[in-house]
Amino acid sequence: MADVTVQVLNNGPLLVKGTCAVTDHEGNTVADSDSVVALCRCGMSSSKPMCDGTHNTGFDGTLNPPS
Ligand code: FES
């Protein structure tokens, strides 16, 4: 059993559950969690990579990425 799970929410963020650290592109820790972290999946958050709830303005997470 994995210590960390990632749950894709319907029309919402990725919930990372478990003990984890989120780092930026330079390796700096931007979040430390031993419970749940919500990562933006819609691209509209003003505090990326974290979800700030902006997805509630109409993000449709059911669309497939362009091929
Ligand atoms: S998924 Fe919540 S702001 Fe992008």
JSON list of C-alpha atoms and ligand atoms in Angstrom, two decimals:
[
{"chain": "A", "resi": 1, "resn": "MET", "atom": "CA", "xyz": [0.00, 0.00, 0.00]},
{"chain": "A", "resi": 2, "resn": "ALA", "atom": "CA", "xyz": [1.31, 3.43, -0.99]},
{"chain": "A", "resi": 3, "resn": "ASP", "atom": "CA", "xyz": [2.04, 5.99, 1.71]},
{"chain": "A", "resi": 4, "resn": "VAL", "atom": "CA", "xyz": [0.80, 8.73, -0.60]},
{"chain": "A", "resi": 5, "resn": "THR", "atom": "CA", "xyz": [-2.28, 8.71, -2.80]},
{"chain": "A", "resi": 6, "resn": "VAL", "atom": "CA", "xyz": [-3.38, 11.22, -5.42]},
{"chain": "A", "resi": 7, "resn": "GLN", "atom": "CA", "xyz": [-7.10, 11.69, -5.94]},
{"chain": "A", "resi": 8, "resn": "VAL", "atom": "CA", "xyz": [-8.38, 13.52, -9.03]},
{"chain": "A", "resi": 9, "resn": "LEU", "atom": "CA", "xyz": [-11.44, 15.51, -8.01]},
{"chain": "A", "resi": 10, "resn": "ASN", "atom": "CA", "xyz": [-14.28, 15.99, -10.46]},
{"chain": "A", "resi": 11, "resn": "ASN", "atom": "CA", "xyz": [-13.76, 19.46, -12.01]},
{"chain": "A", "resi": 12, "resn": "GLY", "atom": "CA", "xyz": [-11.27, 20.29, -9.26]},
{"chain": "A", "resi": 13, "resn": "PRO", "atom": "CA", "xyz": [-7.74, 19.86, -7.98]},
{"chain": "A", "resi": 14, "resn": "LEU", "atom": "CA", "xyz": [-5.50, 16.89, -7.37]},
{"chain": "A", "resi": 15, "resn": "LEU", "atom": "CA", "xyz": [-5.63, 15.93, -3.70]},
{"chain": "A", "resi": 16, "resn": "VAL", "atom": "CA", "xyz": [-2.34, 14.50, -2.49]},
{"chain": "A", "resi": 17, "resn": "LYS", "atom": "CA", "xyz": [-2.99, 12.55, 0.68]},
{"chain": "A", "resi": 18, "resn": "GLY", "atom": "CA", "xyz": [-0.18, 11.47, 2.94]},
{"chain": "A", "resi": 19, "resn": "THR", "atom": "CA", "xyz": [3.15, 12.81, 4.10]},
{"chain": "A", "resi": 20, "resn": "CYS", "atom": "CA", "xyz": [4.76, 14.79, 1.31]},
{"chain": "A", "resi": 21, "resn": "ALA", "atom": "CA", "xyz": [6.64, 17.92, 0.37]},
{"chain": "A", "resi": 22, "resn": "VAL", "atom": "CA", "xyz": [5.82, 20.06, -2.66]},
{"chain": "A", "resi": 23, "resn": "THR", "atom": "CA", "xyz": [8.83, 21.82, -4.17]},
{"chain": "A", "resi": 24, "resn": "ASP", "atom": "CA", "xyz": [9.19, 24.48, -6.85]},
{"chain": "A", "resi": 25, "resn": "HIS", "atom": "CA", "xyz": [11.30, 24.10, -10.00]},
{"chain": "A", "resi": 26, "resn": "GLU", "atom": "CA", "xyz": [14.44, 24.92, -8.00]},
{"chain": "A", "resi": 27, "resn": "GLY", "atom": "CA", "xyz": [13.74, 22.38, -5.29]},
{"chain": "A", "resi": 28, "resn": "ASN", "atom": "CA", "xyz": [12.54, 24.89, -2.69]},
{"chain": "A", "resi": 29, "resn": "THR", "atom": "CA", "xyz": [9.80, 23.55, -0.47]},
{"chain": "A", "resi": 30, "resn": "VAL", "atom": "CA", "xyz": [6.54, 25.42, -1.04]},
{"chain": "A", "resi": 31, "resn": "ALA", "atom": "CA", "xyz": [4.35, 23.14, 1.05]},
{"chain": "A", "resi": 32, "resn": "ASP", "atom": "CA", "xyz": [4.90, 20.45, 3.64]},
{"chain": "A", "resi": 33, "resn": "SER", "atom": "CA", "xyz": [2.06, 18.23, 4.64]},
{"chain": "A", "resi": 34, "resn": "ASP", "atom": "CA", "xyz": [1.31, 15.18, 6.71]},
{"chain": "A", "resi": 35, "resn": "SER", "atom": "CA", "xyz": [-2.33, 15.15, 5.67]},
{"chain": "A", "resi": 36, "resn": "VAL", "atom": "CA", "xyz": [-3.71, 16.65, 2.40]},
{"chain": "A", "resi": 37, "resn": "VAL", "atom": "CA", "xyz": [-2.39, 19.06, -0.24]},
{"chain": "A", "resi": 38, "resn": "ALA", "atom": "CA", "xyz": [-4.58, 20.36, -3.10]},
{"chain": "A", "resi": 39, "resn": "LEU", "atom": "CA", "xyz": [-2.66, 20.93, -6.34]},
{"chain": "A", "resi": 40, "resn": "CYS", "atom": "CA", "xyz": [-4.17, 23.04, -9.11]},
{"chain": "A", "resi": 41, "resn": "ARG", "atom": "CA", "xyz": [-5.28, 21.06, -12.15]},
{"chain": "A", "resi": 42, "resn": "CYS", "atom": "CA", "xyz": [-7.15, 23.83, -13.98]},
{"chain": "A", "resi": 43, "resn": "GLY", "atom": "CA", "xyz": [-4.23, 26.25, -14.47]},
{"chain": "A", "resi": 44, "resn": "MET", "atom": "CA", "xyz": [-6.19, 29.24, -13.16]},
{"chain": "A", "resi": 45, "resn": "SER", "atom": "CA", "xyz": [-4.91, 29.38, -9.56]},
{"chain": "A", "resi": 46, "resn": "SER", "atom": "CA", "xyz": [-3.08, 32.55, -8.56]},
{"chain": "A", "resi": 47, "resn": "SER", "atom": "CA", "xyz": [-1.03, 30.56, -6.06]},
{"chain": "A", "resi": 48, "resn": "LYS", "atom": "CA", "xyz": [0.21, 27.71, -8.25]},
{"chain": "A", "resi": 49, "resn": "PRO", "atom": "CA", "xyz": [1.00, 24.96, -7.74]},
{"chain": "A", "resi": 50, "resn": "MET", "atom": "CA", "xyz": [-1.60, 25.08, -4.98]},
{"chain": "A", "resi": 51, "resn": "CYS", "atom": "CA", "xyz": [-5.34, 25.19, -5.65]},
{"chain": "A", "resi": 52, "resn": "ASP", "atom": "CA", "xyz": [-7.00, 28.43, -4.55]},
{"chain": "A", "resi": 53, "resn": "GLY", "atom": "CA", "xyz": [-10.57, 27.52, -5.47]},
{"chain": "A", "resi": 54, "resn": "THR", "atom": "CA", "xyz": [-10.63, 29.41, -8.79]},
{"chain": "A", "resi": 55, "resn": "HIS", "atom": "CA", "xyz": [-11.58, 26.18, -10.55]},
{"chain": "A", "resi": 56, "resn": "ASN", "atom": "CA", "xyz": [-15.09, 26.83, -9.26]},
{"chain": "A", "resi": 57, "resn": "THR", "atom": "CA", "xyz": [-15.48, 29.51, -11.96]},
{"chain": "A", "resi": 58, "resn": "GLY", "atom": "CA", "xyz": [-16.16, 26.92, -14.64]},
{"chain": "A", "resi": 59, "resn": "PHE", "atom": "CA", "xyz": [-13.29, 24.43, -14.97]},
{"chain": "A", "resi": 60, "resn": "ASP", "atom": "CA", "xyz": [-14.41, 21.32, -16.84]},
{"chain": "A", "resi": 61, "resn": "GLY", "atom": "CA", "xyz": [-12.11, 18.52, -15.76]},
{"chain": "A", "resi": 62, "resn": "THR", "atom": "CA", "xyz": [-13.79, 15.98, -18.01]},
{"chain": "A", "resi": 63, "resn": "LEU", "atom": "CA", "xyz": [-12.21, 17.32, -21.20]},
{"chain": "A", "resi": 64, "resn": "ASN", "atom": "CA", "xyz": [-9.33, 15.34, -22.66]},
{"chain": "A", "resi": 65, "resn": "PRO", "atom": "CA", "xyz": [-6.03, 17.10, -23.32]},
{"chain": "A", "resi": 66, "resn": "PRO", "atom": "CA", "xyz": [-5.29, 18.02, -26.96]},
{"chain": "A", "resi": 67, "resn": "SER", "atom": "CA", "xyz": [-3.69, 15.18, -28.90]},
{"chain": "B", "resi": 1, "resn": "FES", "atom": "S1", "xyz": [-7.80, 23.26, -9.50]},
{"chain": "B", "resi": 1, "resn": "FES", "atom": "FE1", "xyz": [-8.40, 24.66, -8.00]},
{"chain": "B", "resi": 1, "resn": "FES", "atom": "S2", "xyz": [-7.66, 26.54, -8.72]},
{"chain": "B", "resi": 1, "resn": "FES", "atom": "FE2", "xyz": [-7.04, 25.14, -10.22]}
]
